[in-house]
Amino acid sequence: MFSRRHLALGLVALAAPLVSAGPCDIYAAGDTPCVAAHSTTRALYSAYSGSLYQVERGSDSTTIEIVPLSAGGVADAAAQDTFCANTTCLITIIYDQSGNGNHLTQAPPGGWDGPDVDGYDNLASAIGAPVTLGGQKAYGVFISPGTGYRIDDTTGVATGNEPEGLYAVVDGTHYNDACCYDYGNAETSNTDTGAGHMEAIYYGNCTDWGSGAGSGPWIMADLEDGLFSGLSAGVNTGDPSLSYRFVTAVVKGEADEWSIRGGNAASGTLSTFYSGPRPSGYTTMYKEGSIILGIGGDNSNSAQGTFYEGVLTSGYPSNATEDSVQANIVAAGYETASLVSGPALTVDSSISMRATTAGYTTRYIAHTGATVNTQVVDSSSSTALKEEASWTVRTGLGNSDCFSFESVDTPGSYIRHYDFVLQLDANDGTKQFFEDATFCPQAGLTTGTSLRSWSYPTRYFRHYDDILYAASNGGVQTFDATASFNADVSWAISSGFA
Ligand SMILES: *[C@@H]1O[C@H](CO)[C@@H](O)[C@H](O)[C@H]1NC(C)=O
Ligand SMILES: *[C@@H]1O[C@H](CO)[C@@H](O)[C@H](O)[C@H]1NC(C)=O
Ligand SMILES: *[C@@H]1O[C@H](CO)[C@@H](O)[C@H](O)[C@H]1NC(C)=O
């Protein structure tokens, strides 16, 4: 791993003393030091060995600090796996490595309050975004709609018209067109205070304001009251649609110039998608210096995305500094890791799924019309009931690492979540349907298999009053009750009745 890192950095002719540097060492050498540095996957300074993030588990509400395996290294994901065995875990704090104490925690309510949002945003599952860095397992922050992190009272972050730089490494395939999957500088009041009060990286295919070439997703900048791809809130064809699994996204702004840059976080260099004057109405900025992750400045939280690492700097970084940071990111060696564990499922096989909660072990996941429920089924049941309780395993419609479950008696219809209730719906071919119908099996929390929603990884197939839900442990709905949660989400999977 070390020789590989030396080689990759050597190719871009980085000065020798920075060969083992982290991204924030590189920014510091360019006189644009990090003022906030967040990552759940690795240390962003070569000397950093403190906490990267905090995880809280459902079983007893205790927490653990996840630190790098060594100074400057990859997160100790194994410590999280041990701590979270047989329970659920949430990411409660993403620590600032810069020393400024700009730690991100659960975002408070803001000016925008969606239909199913009540108060604070949700926290991310600790296991929604597994990856490897140089072969070492780590976890990113999987932001589902309704999830967000924030700090309003920061130290050292640019305000007003002060220059700053930002980068983030995100999952280029996890996005939507809602507002707003952001990382960066926002309002301290959690409300929309007008044009120029934000300067954050946006990633997704929202077209309500600006957009880039093709159908997206794009890197844009959320400058408040608009996402910008360039000089105006229109189309900048120089801002390309991206299809990389790992994306490096860069936004920076100073008094008379701002830029969007980007590239493949797993190989190659950055390109400049815009560099030039600020849009009309944004020539003077009113940055407020709070930091957001996964939400808009007013807490608009309908978007989704995955965050692995990112920083805010003071000063306007040079292209050369950012190019060195990109080389460092590539050398870190991001690769995908499996979302699936536990007993294997075979694509195209028929399965039946039996409840394992004491008192319910004769009940199987079945459907009555569109309602997905549990019913008592055995070998003497009618053929119709056996078919209602049998499901064909398909490659996940929304993520090929996971699975979708097609009804045996209603081909073309799949189990999907809708308002966190499971239902049987015909596949309508949309991205939304694909994602709502994708579930990732893992070793059961008590036994067998638990089936985690890909798009809401805090949520699992759960029976509650004999109806199936996508339930989160201790969430706000009655079906999220902690009592019996682990047993209710653990299923014995066998070959199908039909
Ligand atoms: C965003 O992309 C998805 C998937 O391609 C597409 O279904 C959706 O219509 C796009 N949204 C916009 C606003 O273009
Ligand atoms: C960075 O590169 C872009 C594109 O070549 C250029 O327009 C811009 O002026 C450069 N910025 C700096 C600070 O050198
Ligand atoms: C923990 O989960 C594993 C995998 O499902 C299971 O084999 C084991 O019995 C569980 N332990 C407890 C104490 O529930």
Coordinates of C-alpha atoms and ligand atoms in Angstrom, one line a residue:
M1 CA 0.0 0.0 0.0
F2 CA 2.8 2.4 0.9
S3 CA 4.7 1.9 -2.3
R4 CA 1.5 2.4 -4.3
R5 CA 0.9 5.7 -2.6
H6 CA 4.4 6.8 -3.2
L7 CA 4.1 5.9 -6.9
A8 CA 0.8 7.6 -7.4
L9 CA 2.0 10.8 -5.8
G10 CA 5.3 10.6 -7.6
L11 CA 3.5 10.6 -10.9
V12 CA 2.2 14.1 -10.2
A13 CA 5.7 15.3 -9.1
L14 CA 4.6 16.3 -5.7
A15 CA 7.4 17.8 -3.5
A16 CA 9.1 15.1 -1.5
P17 CA 8.1 16.3 2.0
L18 CA 4.4 15.9 1.2
V19 CA 4.6 12.3 0.0
S20 CA 3.0 10.9 3.1
A21 CA 0.8 14.0 3.7
G22 CA -2.9 14.0 4.1
P23 CA -5.3 16.4 2.2
C24 CA -5.1 19.0 5.0
D25 CA -1.3 18.9 5.1
I26 CA -1.4 19.7 1.4
Y27 CA -3.8 22.6 1.9
A28 CA -1.7 23.9 4.7
A29 CA 1.4 23.8 2.5
G30 CA -0.5 25.9 0.0
D31 CA -1.3 28.5 2.6
T32 CA -5.0 27.6 2.5
P33 CA -5.3 25.5 5.7
C34 CA -8.4 23.4 6.5
V35 CA -10.6 25.1 9.0
A36 CA -12.9 22.0 9.2
A37 CA -12.1 18.5 8.1
H38 CA -14.7 15.7 8.2
S39 CA -14.3 12.0 7.3
T40 CA -15.7 8.7 8.6
T41 CA -13.2 6.8 6.4
R42 CA -9.8 8.2 7.2
A43 CA -7.6 10.8 8.9
L44 CA -7.1 13.9 6.7
Y45 CA -3.8 14.9 8.4
S46 CA -0.8 12.6 8.4
A47 CA -0.5 13.1 12.2
Y48 CA -4.2 12.8 13.1
S49 CA -5.0 9.9 15.4
G50 CA -8.0 11.3 17.2
S51 CA -11.7 10.4 16.9
L52 CA -13.1 10.4 13.3
Y53 CA -16.7 9.8 14.3
Q54 CA -19.0 8.5 17.1
V55 CA -21.5 5.7 16.8
E56 CA -24.4 5.0 19.1
R57 CA -26.0 1.5 19.3
G58 CA -29.7 0.7 19.7
S59 CA -29.3 -2.1 22.3
D60 CA -28.2 0.1 25.2
S61 CA -27.7 3.7 23.7
T62 CA -24.0 3.6 24.5
T63 CA -21.5 5.1 22.1
I64 CA -18.0 4.3 20.8
E65 CA -15.4 6.7 19.2
I66 CA -14.0 5.3 15.9
V67 CA -10.4 6.3 15.4
P68 CA -7.9 5.6 12.7
L69 CA -6.0 2.3 12.7
S70 CA -2.8 4.4 12.9
A71 CA -2.0 8.2 12.7
G72 CA -3.1 9.4 9.3
G73 CA -4.7 6.1 8.5
V74 CA -8.0 4.5 7.7
A75 CA -10.9 4.2 10.2
D76 CA -11.0 1.2 12.5
A77 CA -14.2 -0.2 11.0
A78 CA -13.7 -3.5 12.8
A79 CA -14.2 -1.7 16.1
Q80 CA -17.6 -0.5 14.9
D81 CA -18.6 -4.0 13.6
T82 CA -17.8 -5.5 17.0
F83 CA -19.7 -2.8 18.9
C84 CA -22.7 -3.0 16.6
A85 CA -23.0 -6.8 16.4
N86 CA -26.7 -7.9 16.9
T87 CA -28.0 -4.4 17.1
T88 CA -28.5 -1.2 15.0
C89 CA -26.0 1.7 15.0
L90 CA -26.3 5.4 14.1
I91 CA -23.5 7.9 13.3
T92 CA -24.0 10.6 16.0
I93 CA -21.0 12.8 15.6
I94 CA -18.6 13.4 12.6
Y95 CA -15.6 15.0 14.3
D96 CA -13.7 18.0 12.9
Q97 CA -10.0 16.9 12.6
S98 CA -8.8 20.5 12.2
G99 CA -8.6 21.3 15.9
N100 CA -11.3 24.0 15.5
G101 CA -14.0 21.8 17.1
N102 CA -16.4 22.1 14.1
H103 CA -18.0 18.8 14.8
L104 CA -21.1 17.8 12.8
T105 CA -24.1 16.5 14.8
Q106 CA -27.8 15.8 14.2
A107 CA -29.2 18.8 12.3
P108 CA -31.8 20.9 14.1
P109 CA -35.2 22.0 12.7
G110 CA -35.0 24.8 10.1
G111 CA -37.1 27.1 8.0
W112 CA -38.1 24.2 5.7
D113 CA -40.1 21.5 7.4
G114 CA -41.2 18.6 5.1
P115 CA -44.3 16.6 5.4
D116 CA -42.7 13.8 7.3
V117 CA -40.2 15.8 9.2
D118 CA -40.7 16.6 12.8
G119 CA -38.0 18.5 14.6
Y120 CA -34.4 17.2 14.3
D121 CA -33.3 15.4 11.1
N122 CA -32.6 11.7 11.2
L123 CA -29.1 10.3 11.8
A124 CA -27.4 8.1 9.3
S125 CA -27.1 4.3 9.7
A126 CA -23.5 3.4 10.5
I127 CA -23.5 0.6 7.9
G128 CA -25.2 2.1 4.8
A129 CA -22.1 3.0 2.9
P130 CA -19.3 0.3 3.2
V131 CA -16.1 0.8 1.2
T132 CA -12.5 -0.1 1.3
L133 CA -9.5 2.3 1.2
G134 CA -6.3 0.6 0.1
G135 CA -8.0 -2.7 1.0
Q136 CA -9.1 -1.6 4.5
K137 CA -12.8 -1.6 5.3
A138 CA -14.4 1.7 6.2
Y139 CA -17.9 3.3 6.2
G140 CA -19.2 6.5 4.6
V141 CA -22.2 8.5 5.7
F142 CA -25.3 7.3 3.7
I143 CA -27.8 10.3 3.7
S144 CA -31.4 9.2 3.1
P145 CA -34.1 11.9 2.6
G146 CA -34.8 13.4 6.1
T147 CA -31.2 12.8 7.3
G148 CA -28.8 15.7 8.0
Y149 CA -25.9 17.0 10.1
R150 CA -24.9 20.5 11.0
I151 CA -23.0 22.9 13.2
D152 CA -24.2 26.5 13.5
D153 CA -21.6 27.9 15.9
T154 CA -18.3 27.3 14.2
T155 CA -14.7 28.5 14.6
G156 CA -12.4 29.7 11.7
V157 CA -14.9 29.2 8.9
A158 CA -15.2 32.0 6.2
T159 CA -17.9 34.6 6.7
G160 CA -19.0 37.5 4.5
N161 CA -16.9 37.9 1.4
E162 CA -13.9 35.9 2.8
P163 CA -12.3 33.4 0.4
E164 CA -12.7 29.7 1.0
G165 CA -12.2 26.3 -0.7
L166 CA -14.2 23.1 -0.3
Y167 CA -13.9 19.5 -1.5
A168 CA -16.0 16.4 -0.8
V169 CA -15.7 12.8 -1.9
V170 CA -19.2 11.5 -2.6
D171 CA -20.9 8.4 -4.1
G172 CA -21.5 9.5 -7.7
T173 CA -24.3 7.0 -8.1
H174 CA -26.3 7.9 -5.0
Y175 CA -28.3 11.1 -5.7
N176 CA -31.7 12.4 -6.5
D177 CA -33.3 15.6 -7.9
A178 CA -34.6 17.0 -4.6
C179 CA -33.2 19.8 -2.6
C180 CA -30.5 19.6 -1.4
Y181 CA -27.6 17.2 -0.9
D182 CA -25.0 19.8 0.2
Y183 CA -21.7 20.0 2.1
G184 CA -20.4 23.4 3.1
N185 CA -21.0 26.9 4.3
A186 CA -24.6 27.9 5.3
E187 CA -26.8 30.0 7.5
T188 CA -26.3 30.0 11.2
S189 CA -30.1 30.5 11.7
N190 CA -31.2 27.3 9.8
T191 CA -33.4 29.6 7.7
D192 CA -33.0 31.0 4.2
T193 CA -31.6 34.5 4.7
G194 CA -31.2 35.2 1.0
A195 CA -28.8 35.2 -2.0
G196 CA -25.1 34.7 -1.2
H197 CA -25.6 33.5 2.3
M198 CA -24.3 30.0 1.4
E199 CA -21.3 28.5 -0.4
A200 CA -21.7 24.8 -0.4
I201 CA -21.0 21.8 -2.7
Y202 CA -24.2 20.3 -4.2
Y203 CA -24.4 16.9 -5.9
G204 CA -27.4 15.5 -7.7
N205 CA -29.8 16.2 -10.6
C206 CA -32.0 18.9 -9.3
T207 CA -33.0 21.2 -12.2
D208 CA -35.0 23.8 -10.2
W209 CA -32.2 26.3 -10.7
G210 CA -29.0 25.8 -12.7
S211 CA -27.9 22.5 -14.3
G212 CA -25.1 21.1 -16.4
A213 CA -24.8 19.1 -19.7
G214 CA -27.0 16.0 -20.2
S215 CA -29.3 14.6 -17.5
G216 CA -27.0 14.8 -14.5
P217 CA -26.0 14.2 -11.8
W218 CA -23.8 17.3 -11.6
I219 CA -21.6 19.1 -9.2
M220 CA -23.0 22.5 -8.5
A221 CA -22.8 25.2 -5.8
D222 CA -25.6 26.1 -3.5
L223 CA -25.2 29.8 -3.0
E224 CA -28.6 30.2 -1.5
D225 CA -31.8 30.9 -3.4
G226 CA -30.3 28.8 -6.1
L227 CA -28.0 26.0 -7.3
F228 CA -25.4 27.3 -9.7
S229 CA -23.4 25.5 -12.4
G230 CA -21.6 28.6 -13.6
L231 CA -22.2 32.3 -14.3
S232 CA -26.0 32.1 -14.1
A233 CA -28.8 29.9 -12.8
G234 CA -29.1 28.5 -16.3
V235 CA -27.3 25.6 -18.1
N236 CA -23.5 25.4 -18.1
T237 CA -22.7 22.8 -20.7
G238 CA -19.1 22.9 -19.4
D239 CA -20.4 21.2 -16.2
P240 CA -20.7 17.5 -17.3
S241 CA -23.0 14.7 -16.1
L242 CA -20.9 12.4 -14.0
S243 CA -21.1 8.6 -13.7
Y244 CA -18.1 7.8 -11.5
R245 CA -18.8 5.6 -8.5
F246 CA -16.5 7.9 -6.4
V247 CA -16.6 11.6 -7.2
T248 CA -14.3 14.4 -6.0
A249 CA -16.3 17.6 -6.0
V250 CA -14.6 21.0 -5.5
V251 CA -16.2 24.4 -5.1
K252 CA -14.2 27.6 -4.1
G253 CA -14.9 31.2 -4.0
E254 CA -13.1 34.5 -3.5
A255 CA -14.0 38.2 -4.1
D256 CA -13.9 38.2 -7.9
E257 CA -13.8 34.6 -8.9
W258 CA -15.4 31.2 -8.1
S259 CA -14.9 27.8 -9.5
I260 CA -16.4 24.3 -9.7
R261 CA -14.0 21.4 -10.3
G262 CA -14.4 17.7 -10.3
G263 CA -13.2 14.3 -11.2
N264 CA -13.1 10.6 -10.5
A265 CA -12.0 10.1 -6.9
A266 CA -10.5 6.7 -7.7
S267 CA -8.3 7.7 -10.6
G268 CA -7.1 10.6 -12.8
T269 CA -7.1 14.3 -12.3
L270 CA -9.5 17.1 -11.7
S271 CA -11.1 19.2 -14.4
T272 CA -12.4 22.7 -14.1
F273 CA -16.1 22.9 -14.9
Y274 CA -16.4 26.6 -14.2
S275 CA -14.0 29.3 -13.2
G276 CA -14.9 33.0 -13.5
P277 CA -17.0 35.8 -12.1
R278 CA -19.8 35.3 -9.6
P279 CA -23.4 35.3 -10.9
S280 CA -25.3 38.6 -10.8
G281 CA -26.5 39.3 -7.3
Y282 CA -23.7 37.3 -5.8
T283 CA -20.8 39.5 -6.4
T284 CA -20.7 40.3 -2.7
M285 CA -21.2 37.2 -0.6
Y286 CA -22.7 37.1 2.9
K287 CA -21.4 33.8 4.0
E288 CA -22.5 33.0 7.6
G289 CA -20.1 30.1 8.4
S290 CA -22.3 27.3 9.7
I291 CA -21.5 23.9 8.2
I292 CA -24.1 21.5 6.7
L293 CA -24.0 18.0 5.4
G294 CA -26.9 16.4 3.5
I295 CA -29.3 19.3 3.7
G296 CA -29.9 22.8 2.4
G297 CA -29.2 25.9 4.4
D298 CA -32.8 26.1 5.6
N299 CA -32.8 22.4 6.4
S300 CA -34.4 21.4 3.1
N301 CA -33.9 17.6 3.6
S302 CA -35.5 15.8 0.7
A303 CA -32.3 14.9 -1.1
Q304 CA -30.0 11.9 -0.8
G305 CA -26.3 11.2 -1.2
T306 CA -23.2 9.6 0.4
F307 CA -20.3 11.5 2.0
Y308 CA -16.9 10.0 2.6
E309 CA -14.7 12.9 3.3
G310 CA -14.5 16.7 2.9
V311 CA -13.1 20.0 4.1
L312 CA -13.5 23.7 4.2
T313 CA -10.4 25.8 4.0
S314 CA -9.6 29.4 4.7
G315 CA -8.3 31.2 1.6
Y316 CA -8.8 30.4 -2.1
P317 CA -6.8 27.2 -2.8
S318 CA -4.7 27.1 -6.0
N319 CA -5.5 24.7 -8.7
A320 CA -2.1 23.0 -8.0
T321 CA -3.0 22.5 -4.3
E322 CA -6.3 20.9 -5.3
D323 CA -4.6 18.8 -7.9
S324 CA -2.3 17.4 -5.2
V325 CA -5.3 16.8 -2.9
Q326 CA -6.9 14.8 -5.8
A327 CA -3.7 12.7 -6.1
N328 CA -3.9 12.0 -2.4
I329 CA -7.5 10.9 -2.6
V330 CA -6.7 8.6 -5.6
A331 CA -3.8 7.2 -3.7
A332 CA -6.1 6.5 -0.7
G333 CA -7.6 3.8 -3.0
Y334 CA -11.4 4.0 -2.6
E335 CA -13.2 0.9 -3.8
T336 CA -16.6 -0.6 -3.3
A337 CA -17.4 -3.1 -0.6
S338 CA -20.3 -5.6 -0.3
L339 CA -23.6 -4.3 1.2
V340 CA -24.6 -7.9 1.9
S341 CA -23.8 -10.4 4.7
G342 CA -25.3 -13.4 6.3
P343 CA -27.0 -16.4 4.6
A344 CA -26.7 -16.2 0.8
L345 CA -29.7 -15.6 -1.5
T346 CA -29.8 -17.0 -5.0
V347 CA -31.1 -14.8 -7.8
D348 CA -34.2 -16.3 -9.6
S349 CA -34.9 -18.8 -6.8
S350 CA -38.2 -18.8 -4.9
I351 CA -38.1 -18.2 -1.2
S352 CA -40.5 -17.9 1.8
M353 CA -39.7 -15.8 4.8
R354 CA -40.8 -16.9 8.3
A355 CA -41.1 -14.7 11.3
T356 CA -38.8 -15.7 14.2
T357 CA -40.4 -13.7 17.0
A358 CA -41.6 -16.1 19.8
G359 CA -45.4 -16.6 19.3
Y360 CA -45.3 -15.8 15.6
T361 CA -43.1 -18.5 14.1
T362 CA -45.8 -20.1 12.0
R363 CA -46.3 -16.8 10.1
Y364 CA -44.7 -16.0 6.7
I365 CA -44.4 -12.8 4.7
A366 CA -47.3 -12.9 2.3
H367 CA -49.6 -10.4 0.6
T368 CA -53.3 -9.7 0.4
G369 CA -53.7 -7.5 -2.7
A370 CA -51.2 -4.7 -2.3
T371 CA -50.9 -5.2 1.5
V372 CA -47.8 -7.0 2.6
N373 CA -48.5 -8.9 5.8
T374 CA -47.7 -12.1 7.7
Q375 CA -50.0 -15.1 7.5
V376 CA -49.9 -18.6 8.9
V377 CA -48.8 -20.9 6.1
D378 CA -47.9 -24.6 6.1
S379 CA -47.7 -27.5 3.7
S380 CA -51.4 -28.1 3.8
S381 CA -52.3 -24.5 2.9
S382 CA -54.1 -23.8 -0.4
T383 CA -52.0 -23.3 -3.5
A384 CA -53.2 -19.7 -3.6
L385 CA -51.9 -18.9 -0.1
K386 CA -48.6 -20.7 -0.8
E387 CA -48.1 -18.5 -3.8
E388 CA -49.0 -15.4 -1.8
A389 CA -46.2 -16.4 0.6
S390 CA -43.6 -17.1 -2.1
W391 CA -41.2 -14.5 -3.6
T392 CA -38.8 -14.7 -6.5
V393 CA -35.3 -13.3 -5.6
R394 CA -34.2 -10.8 -8.2
T395 CA -31.1 -8.7 -8.6
G396 CA -31.7 -5.5 -6.8
L397 CA -33.5 -3.1 -9.1
G398 CA -31.8 -0.1 -7.5
N399 CA -28.4 -1.6 -6.6
S400 CA -27.1 -4.8 -8.1
D401 CA -25.3 -5.8 -4.9
C402 CA -28.7 -6.2 -3.1
F403 CA -32.0 -7.8 -4.0
S404 CA -35.6 -7.2 -5.0
F405 CA -38.5 -9.6 -4.2
E406 CA -41.0 -10.3 -7.0
S407 CA -44.4 -11.8 -6.2
V408 CA -44.8 -15.4 -7.4
D409 CA -48.5 -15.0 -8.0
T410 CA -48.3 -11.4 -9.4
P411 CA -45.2 -11.3 -11.7
G412 CA -43.9 -7.8 -12.4
S413 CA -44.9 -6.7 -8.9
Y414 CA -42.4 -6.3 -6.1
I415 CA -42.2 -5.5 -2.4
R416 CA -41.4 -1.8 -2.0
H417 CA -41.6 0.7 0.9
Y418 CA -43.9 3.7 0.6
D419 CA -44.2 6.0 3.6
F420 CA -42.2 3.3 5.3
V421 CA -45.1 0.7 4.9
L422 CA -44.2 -2.3 2.7
Q423 CA -46.6 -2.8 -0.2
L424 CA -46.8 -4.9 -3.4
D425 CA -46.7 -2.6 -6.4
A426 CA -46.2 -3.1 -10.2
N427 CA -42.7 -2.1 -11.3
D428 CA -43.3 1.3 -13.0
G429 CA -39.7 1.5 -14.2
T430 CA -38.8 4.7 -12.3
K431 CA -35.6 5.3 -10.3
Q432 CA -37.8 5.9 -7.2
F433 CA -39.5 2.5 -7.6
F434 CA -36.2 0.7 -8.2
E435 CA -34.7 2.2 -5.0
D436 CA -37.8 1.7 -2.9
A437 CA -37.8 -2.0 -3.9
T438 CA -34.2 -2.8 -3.1
F439 CA -33.2 -4.5 0.1
C440 CA -29.8 -5.7 1.4
P441 CA -29.7 -8.9 3.4
Q442 CA -27.5 -9.1 6.4
A443 CA -26.9 -11.6 9.2
G444 CA -30.1 -11.4 11.3
L445 CA -30.0 -9.3 14.4
T446 CA -31.0 -12.3 16.5
T447 CA -31.0 -15.2 13.9
G448 CA -31.4 -15.9 10.2
T449 CA -31.5 -12.8 8.0
S450 CA -32.5 -9.2 8.4
L451 CA -33.5 -7.3 5.3
R452 CA -32.3 -3.7 5.2
S453 CA -33.7 -1.0 2.9
W454 CA -31.0 0.1 0.5
S455 CA -32.3 3.7 0.3
Y456 CA -33.0 4.0 4.1
P457 CA -30.4 1.7 5.7
T458 CA -31.7 2.5 9.2
R459 CA -34.9 0.6 8.2
Y460 CA -35.6 -3.1 8.0
F461 CA -38.5 -5.5 7.1
R462 CA -40.4 -5.7 10.3
H463 CA -43.7 -7.3 11.2
Y464 CA -45.9 -5.3 13.6
D465 CA -49.5 -6.3 14.2
D466 CA -49.0 -8.8 11.3
I467 CA -48.3 -6.0 8.8
L468 CA -44.9 -5.4 7.2
Y469 CA -43.1 -2.1 7.6
A470 CA -39.7 -0.6 6.8
A471 CA -39.0 0.1 10.5
S472 CA -36.2 1.9 12.2
N473 CA -35.1 0.9 15.7
G474 CA -36.6 3.6 18.1
G475 CA -38.0 5.9 15.3
V476 CA -41.0 8.1 15.6
Q477 CA -43.7 5.7 14.3
T478 CA -45.5 3.1 16.5
F479 CA -44.1 0.4 14.2
D480 CA -40.5 1.6 15.1
A481 CA -40.9 0.5 18.7
T482 CA -37.7 -0.8 20.3
A483 CA -39.5 -3.6 22.2
S484 CA -39.0 -6.8 20.2
F485 CA -37.4 -4.9 17.3
N486 CA -34.4 -7.3 16.9
A487 CA -36.6 -10.4 16.8
D488 CA -39.3 -8.8 14.5
V489 CA -36.6 -7.9 11.9
S490 CA -35.0 -11.4 11.9
W491 CA -36.4 -13.9 9.3
A492 CA -35.8 -17.5 8.6
I493 CA -35.5 -17.8 4.9
S494 CA -36.2 -21.2 3.2
S495 CA -37.1 -22.3 -0.3
G496 CA -40.5 -21.0 -1.4
F497 CA -43.8 -22.8 -0.8
A498 CA -44.5 -22.3 -4.5
Ligands
LIG1 C1 -33.0 12.8 -12.2 O1 -32.6 11.5 -12.7 C2 -33.6 10.4 -12.6 C3 -32.9 9.2 -13.0 O2 -32.3 9.3 -14.3 C4 -34.8 10.8 -13.5 O3 -35.8 9.8 -13.3 C5 -35.3 12.1 -13.0 O4 -36.4 12.5 -13.9 C6 -34.2 13.2 -13.1 N1 -34.7 14.4 -12.6 C7 -34.7 15.6 -13.3 C8 -35.3 16.8 -12.6 O5 -34.3 15.6 -14.4
LIG2 C1 -7.5 27.3 -12.4 O1 -7.7 26.7 -13.7 C2 -8.7 27.4 -14.4 C3 -8.9 26.6 -15.7 O2 -7.7 26.5 -16.4 C4 -8.4 28.8 -14.6 O3 -9.5 29.5 -15.3 C5 -8.2 29.5 -13.2 O4 -7.8 30.8 -13.4 C6 -7.2 28.7 -12.4 N1 -7.2 29.3 -11.1 C7 -6.1 29.6 -10.5 C8 -6.2 30.2 -9.1 O5 -5.0 29.5 -11.0
LIG3 C1 -26.1 -12.4 16.7 O1 -26.3 -12.5 15.3 C2 -25.8 -13.7 14.8 C3 -26.1 -13.7 13.3 O2 -27.4 -13.6 13.0 C4 -26.5 -14.9 15.4 O3 -26.0 -16.1 14.9 C5 -26.3 -14.8 16.9 O4 -27.0 -15.9 17.6 C6 -26.8 -13.5 17.5 N1 -26.5 -13.4 18.9 C7 -27.4 -13.0 19.7 C8 -27.0 -12.9 21.2 O5 -28.6 -12.7 19.4

